[in-house]
């Protein structure tokens, strides 16, 4: 009772202290001039000090925009037309322009922009929306300059590696994901290995372990070894930047170093608890960080569950009986001369038994048991957080992390060594990253293999509902798995279900459907289509905004050879997924629009194609190709015509979209890119055409010509559109117009991938479902 009372009192004290810290922070942030001006949306000239690296934001689907960044900073002064005020509050800065990419923490800048209210729950005084480039007032501190040079040195040294490896190595070593390949990042996330490019306790433990080993070899005393390890961890944390997981791991590592140096016993769980409490007191905003929660949960699982599971796996039957005896279990009521294993064998009358009837358990080597127990415990511990965060389970994570574990330490140590020697000796750094690349390549290969396994990820309700369902599942599963008969029954049912899903379901509903002629990929807010061109081949029309989504769609359809790629126009939602098409595939040639209104946009795609030595062809009306069952003909745009303007930003580029008419034996489809009203009416006047199916131009926007749509005679309209997009696509008037014309609309945001197939001498539509 005393233990429970003390635990409750300690918990209440910690909650009170944390609540007081949050209250003081909220009071300081909501009572100053920055908050008042943010409520009015005031425009100011400000002096700010950066507290983190500027992070590039993903481009907004639809157009090529100037590079945009978000960065945490401290607002130092506010200057308006008639006043100047000194403040010292944290803010979040949103800005655009490449000037921000080279900035480092500790630099002071002068910027002009508008203050806005922060997102509810964020412990910042305001959001500053910056207009124009910053004016740099001070260089970074010496410490940040050194850290920045080490990070850039590692990036430069990694240039000798293949693109996927050169992006992951800096992320694995110092958390620098600026060049991470989107496909690799997706594979790591889906395989439950996302923690590898988020620097955490594992990286610090590797560095500290290496420092202890080196200091021991050179004969340092125990306190000196502990100090050397502490210095190594602090240096690593500075280079990697103090992210939530790094802060947690650093403080815990320093506590462990102090305990090592003083010769005191270490309690890992107590150190973790003290670390979390300290961080909550001085950085309460971490309470809303999923990354911090995942890091703490994984560490707690390794500390609490992993030792027990390791001992359970490596313990023999006789050791288990000795443990039971030493724990005080009474065996007086049992038959003399028989251990528990003897009785189980005698009662069950089944092997495994030796000649005397004694049960024998084959022990697992301790190192194997630990290698299995650590990732399993970490994955079990973080599962509730993953359910809250993303609504999915990752059963393959334990196996994937077990396979890559031997490669993490060499890659981290070699990469960190390369970062240290890169500024004075770049050639040596390049030599160090070559073996590190082999280790990183193994990690990438395992991640790609893991995500292709059946049930690599399982959908699960997110939020509190998913957490409650997970708890109920665990509560039911534990009693079942503890009883042999129930366990056997449960495994039998699970095996039958697995066979049903892997065998029966593919037979009943394979994807892609047999005889497919075209597949419209669900790439979100954008266009990405595959036209059948023969076994394993497909003509790709636009690549969508996301390389990962496009690559996965091509994999699902089984296309590894693209004889022709058509990029209808250079907007991000049609061409940013180009790396996904090029990933592990041969691309014969690329067709582009003859009108290049945006030189920067066109150059972006052209540079990617030039690196692969893929020729670019200009689309000319009347040009045609025949691939397998598909005949493609270019209808527009005409290079001789002047550009067709429209009403909105980017309308001229939309109206210069390449228009394709695709014919099959059973019918035809019109692929109109993002044509708007003016270009549709011009095409109707110049080259009227009929089509059984329409790829609705511009994602079903309201900019449609009723006469043009009516002239096609289409009975089906396909709409590639992202769920909950902020453009209002597809527009209700367009849907109503299609309905009046007798065209049935199919949308990727509601049906997932959409396939056109030949059926009964005509064309039909089959949806994959979400």
XYZ file of C-alpha atoms in Angstrom:
770
model
C 0.000 0.000 0.000
C 2.867 2.360 0.858
C 4.437 1.788 -2.574
C 1.199 2.647 -4.369
C 0.669 5.725 -2.201
C 4.164 6.992 -2.927
C 3.690 6.334 -6.635
C 0.434 8.315 -6.671
C 2.017 11.201 -4.768
C 5.020 11.271 -7.107
C 2.738 11.212 -10.147
C 0.647 14.092 -8.818
C 3.783 16.139 -8.114
C 5.072 15.554 -11.649
C 1.705 16.454 -13.187
C 1.508 19.626 -11.094
C 5.031 20.683 -12.028
C 4.435 20.035 -15.727
C 1.088 21.845 -15.642
C 2.730 24.848 -13.975
C 5.441 24.895 -16.633
C 2.857 24.834 -19.424
C 0.767 27.513 -17.711
C 3.736 29.873 -17.372
C 4.660 29.255 -21.010
C 1.122 29.884 -22.266
C 0.852 33.058 -20.185
C 4.105 34.390 -21.616
C 3.041 33.630 -25.181
C -0.487 35.036 -25.032
C 0.085 38.309 -23.239
C 2.650 40.131 -25.358
C 2.492 42.504 -28.327
C 3.208 39.715 -30.821
C -0.043 37.995 -29.904
C -2.042 41.219 -30.168
C -0.601 42.058 -33.579
C -1.157 38.486 -34.803
C -4.837 38.754 -33.905
C -5.052 41.827 -36.171
C -3.001 40.276 -38.989
C -0.568 43.182 -38.820
C 2.266 43.643 -41.301
C 5.636 44.199 -39.629
C 9.359 44.391 -40.165
C 10.969 42.007 -37.699
C 14.322 40.876 -36.459
C 14.373 37.140 -35.853
C 16.925 34.580 -34.678
C 16.702 31.115 -36.226
C 16.526 28.254 -33.730
C 16.397 25.386 -36.240
C 17.273 24.558 -39.833
C 14.816 25.781 -42.494
C 12.838 22.751 -43.664
C 11.617 22.654 -47.234
C 7.883 22.167 -47.594
C 6.451 19.805 -50.222
C 5.133 21.666 -53.277
C 1.431 22.336 -53.425
C -0.206 20.199 -56.081
C -1.195 21.996 -59.238
C 1.695 24.211 -60.213
C 5.419 24.732 -59.863
C 5.916 27.196 -57.068
C 8.939 28.912 -55.652
C 10.630 26.766 -53.036
C 8.917 27.298 -49.682
C 10.311 26.694 -46.210
C 9.167 26.551 -42.605
C 11.529 27.290 -39.727
C 11.336 27.832 -35.992
C 12.703 31.153 -34.771
C 12.705 33.646 -31.927
C 11.103 37.029 -32.577
C 13.493 39.691 -31.249
C 12.070 43.033 -32.381
C 8.887 44.281 -34.030
C 9.037 47.440 -36.124
C 5.968 49.163 -37.520
C 5.477 52.536 -39.116
C 5.534 54.481 -35.871
C 7.036 52.171 -33.252
C 9.722 49.650 -32.451
C 9.284 47.058 -29.706
C 11.720 44.550 -28.242
C 10.282 41.079 -27.620
C 11.674 37.590 -27.104
C 9.063 34.964 -28.050
C 9.132 31.818 -30.233
C 7.401 31.971 -33.604
C 6.980 29.791 -36.697
C 8.169 31.363 -39.949
C 6.815 30.490 -43.407
C 8.886 31.829 -46.291
C 9.716 31.254 -49.955
C 12.905 31.406 -51.977
C 16.190 29.557 -52.228
C 17.883 32.127 -49.997
C 16.473 30.283 -46.986
C 18.028 26.918 -47.841
C 21.563 27.914 -46.808
C 20.656 29.541 -43.476
C 21.727 27.988 -40.176
C 20.440 28.151 -36.600
C 21.644 31.137 -34.529
C 21.631 33.532 -37.495
C 19.809 36.862 -37.057
C 17.701 38.083 -39.969
C 15.572 41.078 -40.837
C 12.364 40.153 -42.636
C 9.099 41.767 -43.654
C 5.823 39.926 -43.417
C 2.446 39.498 -41.818
C 1.749 38.057 -38.392
C -1.022 35.489 -37.989
C -2.442 33.480 -35.144
C -0.660 30.199 -34.452
C -2.215 26.794 -34.888
C -4.159 25.885 -31.709
C -1.983 23.809 -29.404
C 1.348 25.084 -30.744
C 3.434 26.771 -28.052
C 4.467 29.727 -30.207
C 3.342 33.344 -30.018
C 2.500 33.743 -33.713
C 3.083 32.675 -37.278
C 5.093 35.029 -39.479
C 4.339 34.874 -43.215
C 7.439 36.388 -44.790
C 7.353 38.382 -48.017
C 10.531 38.689 -50.038
C 14.052 37.488 -49.271
C 15.615 37.846 -45.815
C 18.367 40.311 -44.969
C 21.110 38.475 -43.097
C 22.309 40.495 -40.101
C 24.736 38.090 -38.426
C 26.621 34.965 -39.417
C 25.904 31.722 -37.579
C 27.693 30.990 -34.328
C 31.024 29.185 -34.461
C 29.398 26.010 -33.151
C 26.638 26.069 -35.766
C 29.133 26.912 -38.493
C 31.178 23.840 -37.626
C 28.051 21.660 -37.404
C 26.809 22.958 -40.748
C 30.150 22.331 -42.435
C 30.225 18.762 -41.105
C 26.745 18.063 -42.430
C 27.497 19.597 -45.836
C 30.794 17.698 -45.905
C 28.964 14.424 -45.396
C 26.527 15.301 -48.180
C 29.402 16.114 -50.525
C 31.260 12.905 -49.640
C 28.100 10.865 -50.251
C 27.968 12.086 -53.860
C 30.072 9.075 -54.863
C 27.145 6.789 -53.927
C 24.057 5.937 -56.000
C 21.171 8.422 -55.581
C 19.118 6.333 -53.150
C 22.137 5.652 -50.917
C 23.447 9.220 -50.991
C 20.067 10.396 -49.724
C 19.709 7.860 -46.898
C 23.249 7.935 -45.481
C 23.094 11.551 -44.175
C 19.610 10.820 -42.825
C 20.818 7.706 -41.043
C 23.882 9.430 -39.573
C 22.786 12.977 -38.704
C 19.076 13.124 -39.598
C 19.649 15.135 -42.800
C 16.831 14.030 -45.137
C 17.154 16.909 -47.617
C 18.105 14.505 -50.437
C 16.098 11.470 -49.371
C 14.616 9.526 -52.283
C 10.794 9.610 -51.884
C 10.518 5.903 -52.718
C 13.110 4.954 -50.105
C 11.374 7.120 -47.506
C 8.052 5.454 -48.315
C 9.532 1.953 -48.107
C 11.148 2.674 -44.738
C 7.899 4.087 -43.389
C 5.766 1.164 -44.549
C 8.305 -1.399 -43.316
C 8.344 0.107 -39.823
C 11.914 1.386 -40.262
C 11.180 5.095 -40.356
C 13.191 5.574 -37.170
C 16.414 4.903 -39.077
C 16.512 8.375 -40.615
C 15.320 10.089 -37.440
C 18.378 10.337 -35.194
C 17.593 8.785 -31.817
C 19.041 6.850 -28.918
C 20.299 4.066 -31.165
C 22.652 6.458 -32.978
C 23.909 7.972 -29.743
C 24.394 4.515 -28.240
C 26.511 3.493 -31.237
C 28.652 6.636 -30.987
C 28.994 6.324 -27.204
C 29.902 2.645 -27.513
C 32.611 3.426 -30.046
C 33.956 6.221 -27.823
C 34.093 3.875 -24.817
C 35.885 1.220 -26.862
C 38.481 3.703 -28.139
C 39.061 5.201 -24.690
C 39.467 1.743 -23.202
C 42.056 0.820 -25.853
C 44.155 3.879 -25.064
C 44.027 3.085 -21.347
C 41.840 5.871 -19.938
C 40.400 5.506 -16.446
C 36.713 4.801 -15.884
C 35.770 8.455 -15.151
C 37.778 9.587 -18.186
C 36.060 7.002 -20.382
C 32.679 8.227 -19.201
C 33.669 11.837 -19.901
C 34.973 10.964 -23.352
C 31.685 9.202 -24.187
C 29.707 12.210 -22.922
C 31.724 14.594 -25.121
C 31.201 12.316 -28.137
C 27.425 12.233 -27.536
C 27.214 16.017 -27.148
C 29.215 16.540 -30.347
C 27.001 14.107 -32.216
C 23.843 15.811 -30.913
C 25.103 19.219 -32.058
C 25.821 17.940 -35.563
C 22.517 16.072 -35.763
C 20.536 19.023 -34.305
C 18.500 18.718 -31.075
C 15.340 17.011 -32.333
C 12.940 15.558 -29.699
C 14.384 12.066 -29.959
C 17.969 13.390 -29.827
C 17.215 15.494 -26.741
C 15.678 12.541 -24.972
C 18.522 10.223 -25.883
C 21.222 12.797 -25.062
C 19.939 13.524 -21.570
C 19.468 9.842 -20.850
C 22.935 9.095 -22.214
C 24.496 11.798 -20.052
C 22.732 10.371 -16.984
C 24.133 6.953 -17.864
C 27.618 8.428 -18.390
C 27.520 10.059 -14.961
C 26.443 6.770 -13.408
C 29.269 4.986 -15.228
C 31.857 7.525 -14.166
C 30.814 7.448 -10.498
C 30.527 3.660 -10.428
C 26.875 3.742 -9.334
C 24.308 1.225 -10.522
C 22.168 2.387 -13.388
C 18.441 2.072 -13.605
C 17.467 2.537 -17.232
C 13.751 3.025 -16.600
C 14.438 5.581 -13.862
C 16.815 7.449 -16.188
C 14.200 7.460 -18.937
C 11.517 8.716 -16.543
C 13.780 11.493 -15.257
C 14.646 12.471 -18.823
C 11.006 12.705 -19.878
C 10.128 14.740 -16.781
C 12.963 17.206 -17.356
C 12.023 17.664 -21.001
C 8.374 18.190 -20.118
C 9.369 20.872 -17.605
C 11.672 22.803 -19.926
C 10.232 21.927 -23.361
C 6.530 21.123 -22.821
C 5.824 21.413 -26.553
C 7.375 17.955 -26.929
C 4.202 16.533 -25.382
C 2.524 17.031 -28.786
C 5.341 15.456 -30.796
C 4.601 11.984 -32.161
C 8.301 11.538 -32.854
C 9.114 12.123 -29.196
C 6.330 9.764 -28.109
C 7.593 7.045 -30.458
C 11.134 7.462 -29.185
C 10.130 7.239 -25.527
C 7.788 4.287 -26.126
C 10.417 2.343 -28.051
C 13.018 2.956 -25.336
C 10.590 1.903 -22.614
C 9.749 -1.271 -24.517
C 13.422 -2.146 -24.894
C 14.062 -1.512 -21.186
C 11.002 -3.298 -19.792
C 9.985 -6.008 -22.267
C 13.156 -6.930 -24.150
C 15.120 -8.378 -21.170
C 12.210 -10.589 -20.141
C 11.604 -11.847 -23.659
C 15.308 -12.414 -24.217
C 15.602 -14.463 -21.023
C 12.449 -16.388 -21.842
C 13.741 -17.333 -25.291
C 17.225 -18.303 -24.121
C 16.236 -20.130 -20.930
C 16.231 -23.943 -20.847
C 13.520 -25.980 -19.186
C 15.679 -26.766 -16.138
C 16.561 -23.087 -15.714
C 12.868 -22.231 -15.830
C 12.116 -24.742 -13.083
C 14.969 -23.372 -10.987
C 13.589 -19.864 -11.448
C 10.162 -21.002 -10.312
C 11.665 -22.721 -7.266
C 13.764 -19.693 -6.325
C 10.738 -17.446 -6.677
C 9.058 -19.287 -3.852
C 6.656 -21.619 -5.645
C 5.644 -24.584 -3.480
C 5.813 -28.060 -5.019
C 4.831 -30.037 -1.928
C 1.536 -31.133 -3.436
C 3.240 -32.529 -6.520
C 4.565 -36.011 -6.953
C 8.104 -36.421 -5.633
C 10.853 -36.979 -8.125
C 8.989 -35.326 -11.018
C 9.723 -31.849 -12.276
C 7.159 -29.781 -14.127
C 8.536 -30.910 -17.493
C 8.193 -34.572 -16.444
C 4.600 -34.109 -15.392
C 3.704 -32.259 -18.606
C 5.201 -35.029 -20.721
C 3.555 -37.743 -18.615
C 0.140 -36.074 -18.622
C 0.194 -35.147 -22.320
C 1.854 -38.438 -23.319
C 3.501 -36.591 -26.184
C 7.029 -35.587 -27.147
C 9.332 -33.773 -26.665
C 10.648 -36.149 -23.989
C 13.766 -38.165 -23.531
C 13.833 -41.788 -22.478
C 13.210 -40.934 -18.831
C 10.164 -38.804 -19.612
C 11.914 -35.455 -19.026
C 10.888 -32.463 -21.187
C 13.669 -30.882 -23.210
C 13.532 -27.349 -24.604
C 16.162 -26.431 -27.140
C 17.606 -23.109 -25.909
C 17.999 -20.198 -28.304
C 21.495 -18.644 -28.242
C 21.437 -15.539 -26.088
C 22.636 -13.231 -28.849
C 19.892 -14.513 -31.152
C 17.304 -14.104 -28.403
C 18.411 -10.517 -27.820
C 18.440 -9.724 -31.536
C 14.826 -10.893 -31.770
C 13.606 -9.478 -28.460
C 14.842 -5.897 -28.913
C 13.046 -5.013 -32.195
C 9.982 -7.009 -31.148
C 9.729 -5.162 -27.830
C 10.254 -1.788 -29.479
C 7.609 -2.511 -32.113
C 5.058 -3.690 -29.553
C 5.667 -0.594 -27.433
C 5.239 1.881 -30.300
C 2.177 0.167 -31.797
C -0.359 2.146 -29.705
C 1.308 5.404 -30.783
C 1.305 4.304 -34.437
C -2.390 3.499 -34.197
C -3.123 6.956 -32.803
C -0.919 8.615 -35.411
C -1.553 6.794 -38.675
C -4.167 4.110 -38.159
C -2.138 1.114 -39.291
C -0.233 -1.872 -37.967
C 3.115 -3.029 -39.348
C 3.626 -6.756 -38.645
C 6.677 -6.930 -40.922
C 8.589 -4.343 -38.866
C 10.133 -6.852 -36.431
C 11.623 -8.993 -39.190
C 12.787 -5.989 -41.218
C 14.510 -4.344 -38.253
C 16.128 -7.640 -37.302
C 17.602 -8.016 -40.793
C 19.000 -4.480 -40.989
C 20.353 -4.333 -37.430
C 23.878 -5.524 -38.395
C 24.157 -2.742 -40.998
C 23.089 0.212 -38.851
C 26.188 0.463 -36.636
C 28.799 0.326 -39.435
C 26.854 2.813 -41.551
C 26.486 5.203 -38.605
C 30.122 5.026 -37.484
C 31.575 5.237 -40.995
C 29.220 8.073 -41.918
C 29.981 10.029 -38.758
C 33.693 9.487 -39.341
C 33.273 10.784 -42.887
C 31.474 13.881 -41.562
C 34.343 14.593 -39.149
C 37.117 14.295 -41.740
C 35.234 15.816 -44.688
C 36.141 19.514 -44.096
C 39.930 18.980 -43.893
C 40.214 15.846 -46.052
C 37.334 15.321 -48.544
C 39.087 12.456 -50.343
C 39.316 10.395 -47.140
C 35.646 11.099 -46.426
C 34.683 9.770 -49.854
C 36.615 6.570 -49.152
C 34.821 6.113 -45.820
C 31.338 6.461 -47.321
C 31.932 3.707 -49.881
C 31.704 0.829 -47.337
C 28.963 2.789 -45.557
C 27.099 2.743 -48.872
C 27.093 -1.049 -48.909
C 25.478 -1.076 -45.458
C 22.935 1.545 -46.494
C 22.231 -0.380 -49.699
C 21.373 -3.458 -47.646
C 18.917 -1.386 -45.577
C 17.267 -0.063 -48.739
C 17.040 -3.552 -50.215
C 15.451 -5.004 -47.075
C 12.916 -2.162 -46.907
C 11.906 -2.664 -50.542
C 11.553 -6.410 -50.007
C 9.573 -6.003 -46.780
C 6.887 -3.708 -48.197
C 6.168 -6.218 -50.962
C 5.344 -8.960 -48.449
C 1.674 -9.808 -47.869
C 0.255 -7.922 -44.876
C 3.330 -5.712 -44.542
C 0.919 -3.080 -43.281
C -2.599 -3.647 -42.015
C -5.275 -0.931 -41.984
C -6.587 -0.137 -38.517
C -8.930 2.533 -37.144
C -6.998 5.591 -36.000
C -7.465 7.746 -32.928
C -9.001 6.683 -29.628
C -11.325 4.200 -31.370
C -8.361 2.349 -32.863
C -6.508 2.452 -29.540
C -9.500 1.001 -27.716
C -9.922 -1.710 -30.349
C -6.224 -2.553 -30.054
C -6.526 -2.864 -26.280
C -9.551 -5.135 -26.638
C -7.693 -7.294 -29.155
C -4.718 -7.673 -26.828
C -6.991 -8.478 -23.883
C -8.608 -11.274 -25.898
C -5.389 -12.532 -27.494
C -3.307 -12.982 -24.325
C -5.522 -15.640 -22.683
C -5.896 -17.454 -26.009
C -2.168 -17.583 -26.684
C -1.398 -18.846 -23.180
C -3.460 -22.030 -23.589
C -2.065 -24.628 -25.958
C -5.407 -25.855 -27.307
C -6.730 -22.335 -27.886
C -3.413 -21.275 -29.388
C -3.544 -24.141 -31.868
C -7.101 -23.249 -32.822
C -6.262 -19.566 -33.244
C -3.232 -20.355 -35.429
C -5.352 -22.685 -37.565
C -7.993 -20.002 -38.096
C -5.332 -17.373 -38.867
C -3.651 -19.705 -41.377
C -6.974 -20.381 -43.098
C -7.688 -16.667 -43.296
C -4.224 -16.057 -44.743
C -4.778 -18.678 -47.433
C -8.181 -17.177 -48.224
C -6.751 -13.695 -48.663
C -3.610 -14.709 -50.562
C -5.153 -17.339 -52.831
C -8.921 -17.109 -53.041
C -9.200 -13.314 -53.130
C -6.708 -12.825 -56.002
C -8.564 -15.470 -57.991
C -11.885 -13.748 -57.346
C -10.728 -10.185 -58.039
C -7.250 -9.841 -59.549
C -5.701 -6.471 -60.302
C -5.278 -5.341 -62.964
C -8.328 -7.029 -64.495
C -7.693 -9.395 -67.356
C -7.565 -7.688 -70.739
C -7.076 -4.177 -69.327
C -6.616 -1.444 -71.901
C -5.957 1.552 -69.676
C -5.537 2.204 -65.969
C -6.099 5.592 -64.361
C -3.911 5.581 -61.266
C -5.080 6.996 -57.968
C -2.219 9.495 -57.546
C -4.109 12.055 -55.507
C -4.680 15.525 -56.921
C -3.120 14.973 -60.320
C -3.090 12.809 -63.438
C -1.308 9.515 -64.047
C -2.513 6.983 -66.635
C -1.152 3.793 -68.174
C -2.207 2.704 -71.677
C -1.666 -0.974 -72.533
C 1.254 -1.517 -74.910
C 1.876 -5.255 -74.659
C 3.009 -7.710 -71.963
C 4.874 -5.813 -69.230
C 4.666 -2.604 -71.261
C 2.601 0.554 -70.950
C 2.460 4.042 -72.381
C 2.351 6.452 -69.449
C 0.387 9.668 -69.831
C 1.398 12.097 -67.062
C 3.141 11.018 -63.869
C 1.076 12.595 -61.103
C 2.455 14.662 -58.217
C 3.953 11.812 -56.171
C 6.746 9.512 -57.421
C 5.873 6.865 -54.825
C 2.202 6.673 -55.807
C 3.050 6.466 -59.516
C 5.706 3.802 -58.996
C 3.315 1.683 -56.923
C 0.589 1.933 -59.547
C 2.984 0.804 -62.271
C 4.094 -2.081 -60.058
C 0.503 -3.128 -59.419
C -0.186 -3.197 -63.161
C 3.078 -5.032 -63.830
C 4.681 -2.467 -66.137
C 8.481 -2.449 -66.224
C 8.952 -1.071 -69.745
C 7.589 2.302 -70.868
C 8.125 2.720 -74.629
C 6.563 6.192 -74.545
C 5.874 8.745 -71.807
C 3.601 11.706 -72.517
C 3.826 14.754 -70.241
C 0.801 16.793 -71.252
C 2.027 20.019 -69.583
C 4.620 21.014 -66.967
C 2.502 21.462 -63.862
C 3.576 19.709 -60.665
C 0.494 17.502 -60.438
C 1.390 16.008 -63.828
C 5.194 15.799 -63.812
C 6.514 15.705 -60.221
C 5.986 11.941 -60.152
C 8.434 11.496 -63.042
C 11.116 9.837 -60.838
C 8.557 7.168 -59.955
C 8.086 6.291 -63.637
C 11.847 6.161 -64.172
C 12.509 3.976 -61.129
C 13.908 0.629 -62.328
C 12.200 1.010 -65.725
C 13.267 1.640 -69.271
C 11.657 4.699 -70.848
C 12.004 4.931 -74.625
C 11.096 8.562 -75.299
C 9.095 11.441 -73.833
C 6.512 13.545 -75.653
C 6.078 17.124 -74.420
C 4.001 20.141 -75.364
C 5.508 22.501 -77.986
C 4.391 25.518 -75.913
C 6.748 26.130 -72.983
C 5.254 29.027 -71.063
C 7.218 28.312 -67.905
C 10.906 27.874 -68.716
C 11.783 26.868 -65.150
C 9.112 24.177 -65.052
C 10.140 22.736 -68.401
C 13.808 22.813 -67.417
C 13.055 20.844 -64.253
C 11.621 17.892 -66.187
C 14.157 18.210 -69.013
C 17.083 18.039 -66.592
C 15.743 14.812 -65.108
C 15.328 13.287 -68.565
C 18.742 14.476 -69.724
C 20.397 12.679 -66.795
C 18.867 9.421 -68.086
C 19.611 10.279 -71.730
C 15.960 9.949 -72.649
C 15.020 11.850 -75.835
C 12.283 14.488 -75.820
C 9.886 14.794 -78.720
C 7.573 17.716 -79.393
C 3.932 16.799 -79.894
C 2.577 17.698 -83.352
C -1.103 17.155 -84.281
C -1.513 14.089 -86.470
C 1.462 12.225 -84.999
C 0.510 8.661 -84.145
C 1.939 5.487 -82.605
C 0.816 1.891 -82.373
C 1.727 -0.080 -79.227
C 0.157 -3.479 -78.736
C -3.642 -3.085 -78.691
C -3.498 0.730 -78.490
C -3.321 3.324 -81.244
C -2.479 6.835 -80.031
C -2.945 10.060 -82.049
C -1.978 13.603 -81.046
C -4.821 16.121 -81.573
C -3.397 19.243 -79.927
C -1.765 21.662 -79.383
C -0.772 23.105 -82.756
C 2.728 24.657 -82.579
C 1.739 27.187 -85.242
C -1.047 28.646 -83.104
C -0.498 31.377 -80.578
C -0.989 30.486 -76.953
C -4.564 30.381 -75.685
C -5.043 32.464 -72.575
C -7.593 31.761 -69.863
C -9.054 33.271 -66.738
C -6.749 31.959 -64.024
C -3.100 31.567 -63.093
C -1.618 28.777 -65.172
C -4.517 28.713 -67.646
C -2.228 29.306 -70.625
C -0.157 26.255 -69.654
C -3.315 24.181 -69.113
C -4.633 25.167 -72.541
C -1.355 24.042 -74.141
C -1.856 20.474 -72.855
C -1.074 17.593 -75.196
C -4.400 15.994 -76.222
C -4.422 12.309 -77.158
C -7.071 10.187 -78.811
C -6.555 6.505 -77.997
C -8.334 3.848 -80.040
C -8.784 0.153 -79.335
C -10.686 -2.505 -81.166
C -13.653 -2.054 -78.815
C -13.764 1.758 -78.607
C -11.826 4.922 -77.818
C -10.970 7.449 -75.108
C -9.999 11.125 -75.209
C -7.183 12.210 -72.879
C -7.442 15.977 -72.677
C -4.837 16.917 -70.047
C -5.950 20.092 -68.266
C -7.674 21.808 -71.217
C -9.921 24.655 -70.138
C -12.936 26.200 -71.832
C -11.073 28.253 -74.476
C -8.862 25.386 -75.706
C -11.784 22.943 -75.676
C -13.813 25.202 -77.936
C -10.827 25.743 -80.232
C -10.328 21.965 -80.527
C -14.037 21.546 -81.302
C -13.766 24.066 -84.154
C -10.508 22.692 -85.553
C -10.694 18.913 -85.066
C -14.003 17.578 -83.713
C -13.738 13.997 -82.472
C -15.912 11.290 -80.929
C -14.934 9.116 -77.954
C -16.665 6.449 -75.897
C -14.860 7.509 -72.723
C -13.599 10.925 -71.622
C -10.743 11.636 -69.257
C -12.399 14.724 -67.815
C -10.035 17.673 -68.375
C -8.517 19.564 -65.425
C -9.810 17.140 -62.783
C -13.420 18.144 -63.397
C -12.992 21.864 -62.750
C -15.810 24.257 -63.563
C -13.890 25.487 -66.652
C -15.603 23.123 -69.136
C -17.277 23.795 -72.489
C -20.739 22.169 -72.629
C -20.628 22.099 -76.433
C -17.265 20.338 -76.446
C -18.319 17.693 -73.917
C -21.593 17.093 -75.757
C -19.808 16.675 -79.109
C -17.759 13.731 -77.814
C -20.750 11.490 -77.202
C -18.963 9.857 -74.259
C -20.976 7.598 -71.975
C -18.295 7.389 -69.277
C -16.249 10.188 -67.703
C -13.136 9.386 -65.666
C -12.009 12.002 -63.124
C -8.565 11.881 -61.524
C -8.852 13.914 -58.354
C -7.482 13.994 -54.810
C -9.702 13.461 -51.797
C -10.579 16.653 -49.895
C -8.555 18.820 -52.287
C -8.762 22.572 -51.731
C -9.573 23.369 -55.371
C -13.173 22.189 -55.182
C -12.549 19.512 -57.839
C -14.635 18.050 -59.311
C -16.932 21.065 -59.489
C -20.647 20.351 -58.875
C -21.668 22.134 -62.120
C -19.337 19.846 -64.096
C -20.765 16.735 -62.450
C -24.267 17.967 -63.188
C -23.330 18.651 -66.839
C -21.899 15.148 -67.260
C -25.061 13.677 -65.769
C -27.255 15.672 -68.183
C -25.156 14.393 -71.071
C -25.716 10.799 -69.929
C -22.088 10.162 -68.897
C -21.443 8.056 -65.788
C -18.651 9.596 -63.694
C -15.941 7.515 -61.987
C -13.599 9.287 -59.550
C -10.250 8.101 -58.204
C -10.916 9.721 -54.815
C -13.931 7.434 -54.421
C -12.911 4.324 -56.376
C -9.104 4.194 -56.285
C -7.427 2.965 -59.478
C -9.819 2.758 -62.447
C -9.314 0.330 -65.333
C -10.831 0.337 -68.827
C -11.339 -3.195 -70.164
C -12.801 -4.840 -73.238
C -15.975 -6.744 -72.466
C -18.654 -8.183 -74.786
C -17.266 -6.318 -77.777
C -17.311 -2.924 -76.011
C -15.562 -0.980 -73.288
C -16.290 -1.338 -69.588
C -14.902 0.199 -66.389
C -13.589 -1.765 -63.391
C -12.562 -0.058 -60.142
C -9.979 -1.336 -57.686
C -11.494 0.284 -54.625
C -9.815 2.201 -51.833
